Short mmCIF file of C-alpha atoms in Angstrom, two decimals:
data_model
loop_
_atom_site.label_atom_id
_atom_site.label_comp_id
_atom_site.label_asym_id
_atom_site.label_seq_id
_atom_site.Cartn_x
_atom_site.Cartn_y
_atom_site.Cartn_z
CA MET A 1 -4.94 -50.59 24.82
CA LYS A 2 -4.73 -49.50 28.46
CA ALA A 3 -1.42 -47.81 27.78
CA ALA A 4 -2.86 -46.00 24.76
CA ALA A 5 -5.88 -44.84 26.77
CA ALA A 6 -3.63 -43.63 29.58
CA GLY A 7 -1.47 -41.76 27.08
CA ALA A 8 -4.51 -40.09 25.53
CA ALA A 9 -5.79 -39.09 28.95
CA LEU A 10 -2.41 -37.60 29.87
CA LEU A 11 -2.31 -35.66 26.59
CA LEU A 12 -5.79 -34.27 27.26
CA LEU A 13 -4.73 -33.16 30.73
CA LEU A 14 -1.62 -31.45 29.35
CA VAL A 15 -3.62 -29.61 26.68
CA SER A 16 -6.20 -28.51 29.26
CA ALA A 17 -3.47 -27.24 31.57
CA PHE A 18 -1.79 -25.45 28.67
CA VAL A 19 -4.97 -23.63 27.67
CA ALA A 20 -5.84 -22.80 31.29
CA ALA A 21 -2.39 -21.34 31.90
CA ALA A 22 -2.60 -19.32 28.72
CA ILE A 23 -6.00 -17.92 29.59
CA SER A 24 -4.80 -16.96 33.06
CA ILE A 25 -2.13 -14.88 31.36
CA LEU A 26 -4.71 -13.27 29.11
CA THR A 27 -6.96 -12.22 31.96
CA ALA A 28 -4.13 -10.70 34.00
CA SER A 29 -3.84 -6.92 33.92
CA GLY A 30 -1.23 -5.57 31.54
CA THR A 31 0.72 -2.40 32.21
CA PRO A 32 1.34 0.01 29.33
CA GLY A 33 4.76 -0.71 27.93
CA SER A 34 5.10 -4.07 29.68
CA VAL A 35 5.57 -7.46 28.08
CA THR A 36 3.28 -10.39 28.84
CA CYS A 37 4.60 -13.72 27.59
CA ALA A 38 4.09 -17.35 28.49
CA ILE A 39 7.88 -17.66 28.77
CA PRO A 40 10.57 -14.98 29.04
CA PRO A 41 11.67 -13.47 25.71
CA SER A 42 15.22 -14.67 26.34
CA THR A 43 14.10 -18.30 26.14
CA ALA A 44 11.60 -17.89 23.31
CA SER A 45 12.08 -19.49 19.93
CA SER A 46 14.46 -17.78 17.54
CA LEU A 47 11.46 -17.27 15.29
CA ALA A 48 9.77 -15.09 17.87
CA GLY A 49 11.65 -11.88 17.15
CA SER A 50 11.55 -8.88 19.46
CA PRO A 51 9.05 -8.71 22.34
CA VAL A 52 5.88 -6.71 21.94
CA ALA A 53 4.25 -4.59 24.61
CA ALA A 54 0.96 -5.91 25.96
CA PRO A 55 -2.17 -3.83 25.30
CA PRO A 56 -2.71 -1.06 27.88
CA ARG A 57 -5.21 -1.40 30.71
CA ALA A 58 -7.69 0.78 28.86
CA VAL A 59 -8.02 -1.93 26.19
CA PRO A 60 -10.23 -4.47 28.00
CA MET A 61 -9.02 -8.03 27.73
CA LEU A 62 -11.40 -10.68 26.50
CA ASP A 63 -13.31 -12.96 28.85
CA LEU A 64 -13.25 -16.18 26.85
CA ASP A 65 -15.50 -19.14 27.55
CA ALA A 66 -14.60 -22.77 26.88
CA GLU A 67 -15.72 -22.73 23.23
CA GLN A 68 -13.74 -19.57 22.45
CA GLN A 69 -10.66 -20.87 24.25
CA GLY A 70 -10.80 -24.14 22.36
CA ASN A 71 -11.17 -22.44 18.99
CA ALA A 72 -8.28 -20.04 19.70
CA ALA A 73 -6.07 -22.96 20.74
CA LEU A 74 -7.03 -24.87 17.58
CA ILE A 75 -6.16 -21.89 15.37
CA VAL A 76 -2.70 -21.70 16.94
CA GLN A 77 -2.23 -25.48 16.84
CA LEU A 78 -3.02 -25.71 13.12
CA ALA A 79 -0.61 -22.87 12.31
CA MET A 80 2.13 -24.72 14.19
CA GLU A 81 1.25 -28.05 12.54
CA ARG A 82 1.62 -26.44 9.13
CA GLY A 83 4.90 -24.79 10.04
CA LEU A 84 3.45 -21.29 9.56
CA PRO A 85 4.88 -18.27 11.36
CA ALA A 86 3.00 -17.33 14.51
CA ARG A 87 1.94 -14.22 12.60
CA ALA A 88 -0.57 -16.41 10.74
CA ALA A 89 -2.29 -17.29 14.00
CA VAL A 90 -2.53 -13.62 14.98
CA ILE A 91 -4.21 -12.79 11.66
CA ALA A 92 -6.57 -15.77 11.92
CA ILE A 93 -7.55 -15.07 15.53
CA ALA A 94 -8.23 -11.38 14.85
CA THR A 95 -10.33 -12.35 11.82
CA ALA A 96 -12.33 -14.90 13.80
CA LEU A 97 -12.88 -12.44 16.65
CA GLN A 98 -14.43 -9.98 14.21
CA GLU A 99 -16.42 -12.51 12.21
CA SER A 100 -17.76 -14.75 14.96
CA GLN A 101 -16.31 -13.81 18.35
CA LEU A 102 -14.36 -17.10 18.08
CA ARG A 103 -17.56 -19.15 17.91
CA THR A 104 -18.80 -21.70 15.38
CA LEU A 105 -21.91 -19.84 14.30
CA ARG A 106 -24.69 -21.65 12.44
CA HIS A 107 -25.93 -18.41 10.92
CA GLY A 108 -24.63 -15.24 9.32
CA HIS A 109 -25.04 -12.85 6.39
CA LEU A 110 -26.61 -14.70 3.47
CA ASP A 111 -25.16 -18.25 3.72
CA SER A 112 -22.13 -17.36 5.86
CA LEU A 113 -21.29 -19.88 8.58
CA GLY A 114 -18.75 -20.86 11.17
CA LEU A 115 -15.66 -19.33 12.75
CA PHE A 116 -14.75 -17.18 9.75
CA GLN A 117 -18.25 -16.76 8.30
CA GLN A 118 -17.29 -18.65 5.17
CA ARG A 119 -19.89 -19.21 2.46
CA PRO A 120 -20.67 -22.57 0.84
CA SER A 121 -21.79 -20.70 -2.28
CA GLN A 122 -18.31 -19.17 -2.58
CA GLY A 123 -16.48 -22.50 -2.60
CA TRP A 124 -15.39 -22.70 1.04
CA GLY A 125 -16.89 -26.18 1.46
CA THR A 126 -20.20 -27.74 2.39
CA PRO A 127 -22.10 -26.32 5.40
CA GLU A 128 -21.03 -29.36 7.40
CA GLN A 129 -17.37 -28.77 6.53
CA ILE A 130 -17.49 -25.07 7.30
CA LEU A 131 -19.06 -25.78 10.69
CA ASP A 132 -16.01 -27.93 11.52
CA PRO A 133 -13.52 -25.48 13.11
CA ARG A 134 -10.55 -27.52 11.88
CA HIS A 135 -11.75 -27.40 8.28
CA ALA A 136 -12.67 -23.70 8.54
CA THR A 137 -9.26 -22.78 9.94
CA SER A 138 -7.36 -24.92 7.46
CA THR A 139 -9.14 -23.34 4.50
CA PHE A 140 -8.51 -19.87 5.95
CA TYR A 141 -4.80 -20.67 6.04
CA ASP A 142 -4.98 -22.17 2.52
CA HIS A 143 -6.19 -18.82 1.22
CA LEU A 144 -3.92 -16.70 3.43
CA ILE A 145 -0.65 -18.29 2.28
CA LYS A 146 -1.61 -17.63 -1.34
CA VAL A 147 -1.68 -13.88 -0.66
CA ARG A 148 1.54 -12.33 -1.93
CA ARG A 149 3.84 -11.29 0.95
CA TRP A 150 1.07 -11.87 3.47
CA GLU A 151 3.55 -11.98 6.36
CA GLN A 152 4.52 -8.35 5.70
CA LEU A 153 1.05 -6.91 5.14
CA PRO A 154 -0.84 -4.94 7.79
CA LEU A 155 -3.35 -7.23 9.47
CA THR A 156 -6.33 -5.48 7.91
CA ARG A 157 -5.00 -6.04 4.39
CA ALA A 158 -4.05 -9.65 5.03
CA SER A 159 -7.46 -10.47 6.52
CA GLN A 160 -9.31 -8.59 3.80
CA ALA A 161 -7.40 -10.40 1.05
CA VAL A 162 -8.88 -13.65 2.39
CA GLN A 163 -12.29 -12.51 3.60
CA ARG A 164 -13.25 -9.76 1.11
CA SER A 165 -15.37 -8.14 3.80
CA ALA A 166 -17.63 -5.11 3.36
CA ARG A 167 -15.91 -3.66 6.47
CA PRO A 168 -12.17 -4.33 6.07
CA ASP A 169 -11.15 -1.80 8.75
CA ALA A 170 -13.14 -3.72 11.37
CA TYR A 171 -10.33 -6.27 11.79
CA ALA A 172 -7.77 -3.76 13.11
CA PRO A 173 -9.20 -3.13 16.61
CA TRP A 174 -8.97 -6.87 17.35
CA GLU A 175 -5.23 -7.08 16.77
CA PRO A 176 -4.10 -6.26 20.35
CA HIS A 177 -6.36 -9.02 21.68
CA ALA A 178 -5.29 -11.52 19.01
CA GLN A 179 -1.64 -10.64 19.58
CA ARG A 180 -1.81 -11.28 23.31
CA LEU A 181 -3.85 -14.45 22.88
CA ALA A 182 -1.40 -15.86 20.34
CA ASP A 183 1.52 -14.84 22.57
CA ALA A 184 0.09 -16.88 25.43
CA LEU A 185 -0.83 -19.92 23.37
CA THR A 186 2.46 -20.11 21.46
CA GLY A 187 4.64 -19.28 24.45
CA THR A 188 6.40 -16.48 22.59
CA CYS A 189 6.22 -12.74 22.02
CA ILE A 190 5.37 -11.98 18.39
CA PRO A 191 6.65 -8.73 16.88
CA LEU A 192 4.39 -6.33 15.03
CA ILE A 193 5.82 -5.69 11.57
CA PRO A 194 6.77 -2.11 10.64
CA GLY A 195 3.65 -0.19 9.70
CA GLU A 196 1.25 -2.59 11.40
CA GLN A 197 0.67 -0.36 14.42
CA VAL A 198 0.19 2.69 12.19
CA ALA A 199 -2.40 0.74 10.18
CA ALA A 200 -4.29 -0.13 13.36
CA VAL A 201 -4.23 3.49 14.57
CA LEU A 202 -5.51 4.85 11.24
CA ALA A 203 -8.14 2.13 10.86
CA PHE A 204 -9.60 2.93 14.26
CA ALA A 205 -9.69 6.66 13.52
CA HIS A 206 -11.36 6.13 10.14
CA ALA A 207 -14.03 4.00 11.79
CA GLN A 208 -15.03 6.95 14.00
CA LEU A 209 -15.74 9.39 11.16
CA GLY A 210 -19.09 11.11 11.59
CA LYS A 211 -19.36 10.53 15.35
CA ARG A 212 -20.31 13.41 17.63
CA TYR A 213 -17.91 15.72 19.43
CA VAL A 214 -18.48 15.78 23.18
CA TRP A 215 -15.94 17.43 25.47
CA GLY A 216 -14.27 14.80 27.64
CA ALA A 217 -15.70 11.88 25.62
CA GLU A 218 -13.52 8.85 24.84
CA GLY A 219 -15.98 6.82 22.74
CA PRO A 220 -17.53 4.66 21.63
CA ASP A 221 -20.26 7.01 20.35
CA ALA A 222 -18.60 10.40 20.84
CA PHE A 223 -15.10 11.85 21.24
CA ASP A 224 -13.21 15.00 21.95
CA CYS A 225 -9.94 15.62 20.09
CA SER A 226 -7.51 13.95 22.48
CA GLY A 227 -9.97 11.23 23.45
CA LEU A 228 -10.01 10.21 19.77
CA THR A 229 -6.22 10.13 19.41
CA MET A 230 -5.76 8.29 22.70
CA ARG A 231 -8.26 5.57 21.73
CA ALA A 232 -6.76 5.26 18.24
CA TYR A 233 -3.37 4.49 19.72
CA GLN A 234 -4.86 2.12 22.27
CA ALA A 235 -6.35 0.16 19.36
CA ALA A 236 -2.74 -0.54 18.34
CA GLY A 237 -1.71 -1.50 21.87
CA ILE A 238 0.05 1.82 22.57
CA ALA A 239 -0.66 3.96 25.63
CA ILE A 240 -0.39 7.74 25.30
CA PRO A 241 -1.52 10.48 27.74
CA ARG A 242 -5.14 11.61 27.76
CA VAL A 243 -5.07 15.36 27.01
CA ALA A 244 -3.56 17.21 24.05
CA ALA A 245 -0.96 19.13 26.07
CA ASP A 246 0.35 15.92 27.65
CA GLN A 247 0.32 14.10 24.32
CA TRP A 248 2.46 16.94 22.92
CA ARG A 249 4.97 16.59 25.75
CA HIS A 250 4.96 12.79 25.34
CA GLY A 251 6.64 13.11 21.92
CA PRO A 252 9.02 12.54 20.36
CA PRO A 253 8.78 15.72 18.26
CA ILE A 254 8.90 15.54 14.46
CA PRO A 255 10.06 18.52 12.32
CA ALA A 256 7.47 20.02 9.99
CA GLY A 257 7.81 18.51 6.56
CA GLN A 258 8.83 15.11 7.96
CA GLU A 259 5.41 14.18 9.32
CA GLN A 260 3.98 10.79 8.32
CA PRO A 261 0.60 9.01 8.61
CA GLY A 262 0.00 8.13 12.24
CA ASP A 263 1.79 11.20 13.62
CA LEU A 264 -0.05 13.69 15.81
CA ALA A 265 -0.52 17.31 14.78
CA PHE A 266 -0.93 19.98 17.50
CA PHE A 267 -2.67 23.35 17.32
CA HIS A 268 -3.65 26.48 19.25
CA MET A 269 -0.94 27.04 21.88
CA GLN A 270 -2.28 27.84 25.34
CA ALA A 271 -0.62 28.44 28.70
CA ASP A 272 -0.09 24.73 29.44
CA GLY A 273 0.39 23.49 25.87
CA PRO A 274 -1.64 22.85 22.70
CA GLY A 275 -5.40 23.00 22.96
CA HIS A 276 -6.14 20.74 20.00
CA VAL A 277 -4.73 17.59 18.39
CA GLY A 278 -5.40 15.64 15.20
CA LEU A 279 -4.13 12.42 13.61
CA VAL A 280 -2.13 12.78 10.38
CA ILE A 281 -3.39 10.52 7.57
CA GLY A 282 -1.24 11.88 4.71
CA ASN A 283 -1.48 14.36 1.84
CA GLY A 284 -1.73 17.28 4.27
CA GLN A 285 -4.85 15.87 5.92
CA MET A 286 -5.79 14.66 9.38
CA ILE A 287 -8.69 13.03 11.18
CA HIS A 288 -9.81 15.02 14.22
CA ALA A 289 -12.74 15.89 16.45
CA PRO A 290 -12.89 19.68 15.96
CA ASN A 291 -15.54 21.05 18.32
CA ARG A 292 -19.12 20.67 19.55
CA ARG A 293 -20.46 22.22 16.34
CA SER A 294 -18.98 19.41 14.27
CA VAL A 295 -18.25 15.68 14.14
CA VAL A 296 -15.15 13.53 13.73
CA ARG A 297 -14.00 14.40 10.23
CA ILE A 298 -11.09 14.82 7.79
CA ASP A 299 -9.55 18.29 7.39
CA THR A 300 -6.26 19.84 6.35
CA TYR A 301 -3.67 20.38 9.05
CA HIS A 302 -2.07 23.26 7.18
CA ARG A 303 -3.49 25.92 9.47
CA ARG A 304 -2.15 29.13 10.95
CA ASP A 305 -2.37 27.77 14.48
CA LEU A 306 -0.34 24.60 13.70
CA ILE A 307 2.37 24.19 16.36
CA SER A 308 4.23 20.95 15.65
CA PHE A 309 4.04 17.20 15.15
CA SER A 310 4.95 14.16 17.26
CA ARG A 311 5.34 10.43 16.64
CA PRO A 312 4.10 8.38 19.64
CA ILE A 313 4.91 5.11 17.87
CA ALA A 314 8.61 6.03 18.11
CA HIS A 315 8.36 6.81 21.83
CA PRO A 316 10.50 4.34 23.85
CA ALA A 317 8.30 2.59 26.40
CA SER A 318 10.87 3.18 29.14
CA SER A 319 11.49 6.87 28.47
CA GLN A 320 10.05 9.77 30.40
CA PRO A 321 7.79 12.37 28.77
CA ASP A 322 9.70 15.03 26.86
CA PRO A 323 9.67 18.17 29.08
CA ARG A 324 10.05 20.45 26.08
#
């Protein structure tokens, strides 16, 4: 019995040290384009894939208390116990951050409860079960793995397929935080799938529709044109310059006719570069913050003053701005 008790105590100490080390990584400042991992990418599991850049400084990292840390660690632990890809933990953590701030809430909309705001009336379990973080997380994973090709879906679509939220785009801004948290807790760097960063950029921009234009504003209640595009990319963990002219030089340039959703469109050439920028969303349209007489809105980018397009997502983190 003494040996068993000693073993349990040692295990508890190891888990506590593991979580503490992971959180210390999370609260350290990240540099745009850098990689923050619990272990070097070269020694990570073969399942880890390519390293992912940490969110830029302008995306504030989360200050997690003991309850939030414990719930995040449990989410990762259960994914590993079930043999799920680390991607599952990223989706679950981002969902829980949006739904409950990683807390076991005893209240919510209608009869929603717990980490994921699951509803007893919708078959997620009894209130007592839903308030058990292990049960709540396990049932989240039960539903997630039934979603067709969930590993390859953008995070917003994967979360929404499970949660059926009234605000599906609200999950996207949490991905950089969930990514870094899962990186630390799993000891690996987890790659974003193709299209995931674009989805996060577009989701953020869509969420700002109708907000005021204020020159120099960078959110959350008002934006100017380049403040909007900069923040949209930061929501996907990508750092781009602040002003339109510098964003244009940042590149890389994309020929007209080859533009895609997530690209930047530049307008109104001035002495130092373009004076306006918008975010391409497809079908000849963009989201932009036009001027002080308007709000963030959707418009066509087929205008006489259109200069060119660029694709910041394709910009190598180690490259220098395109002098053009």
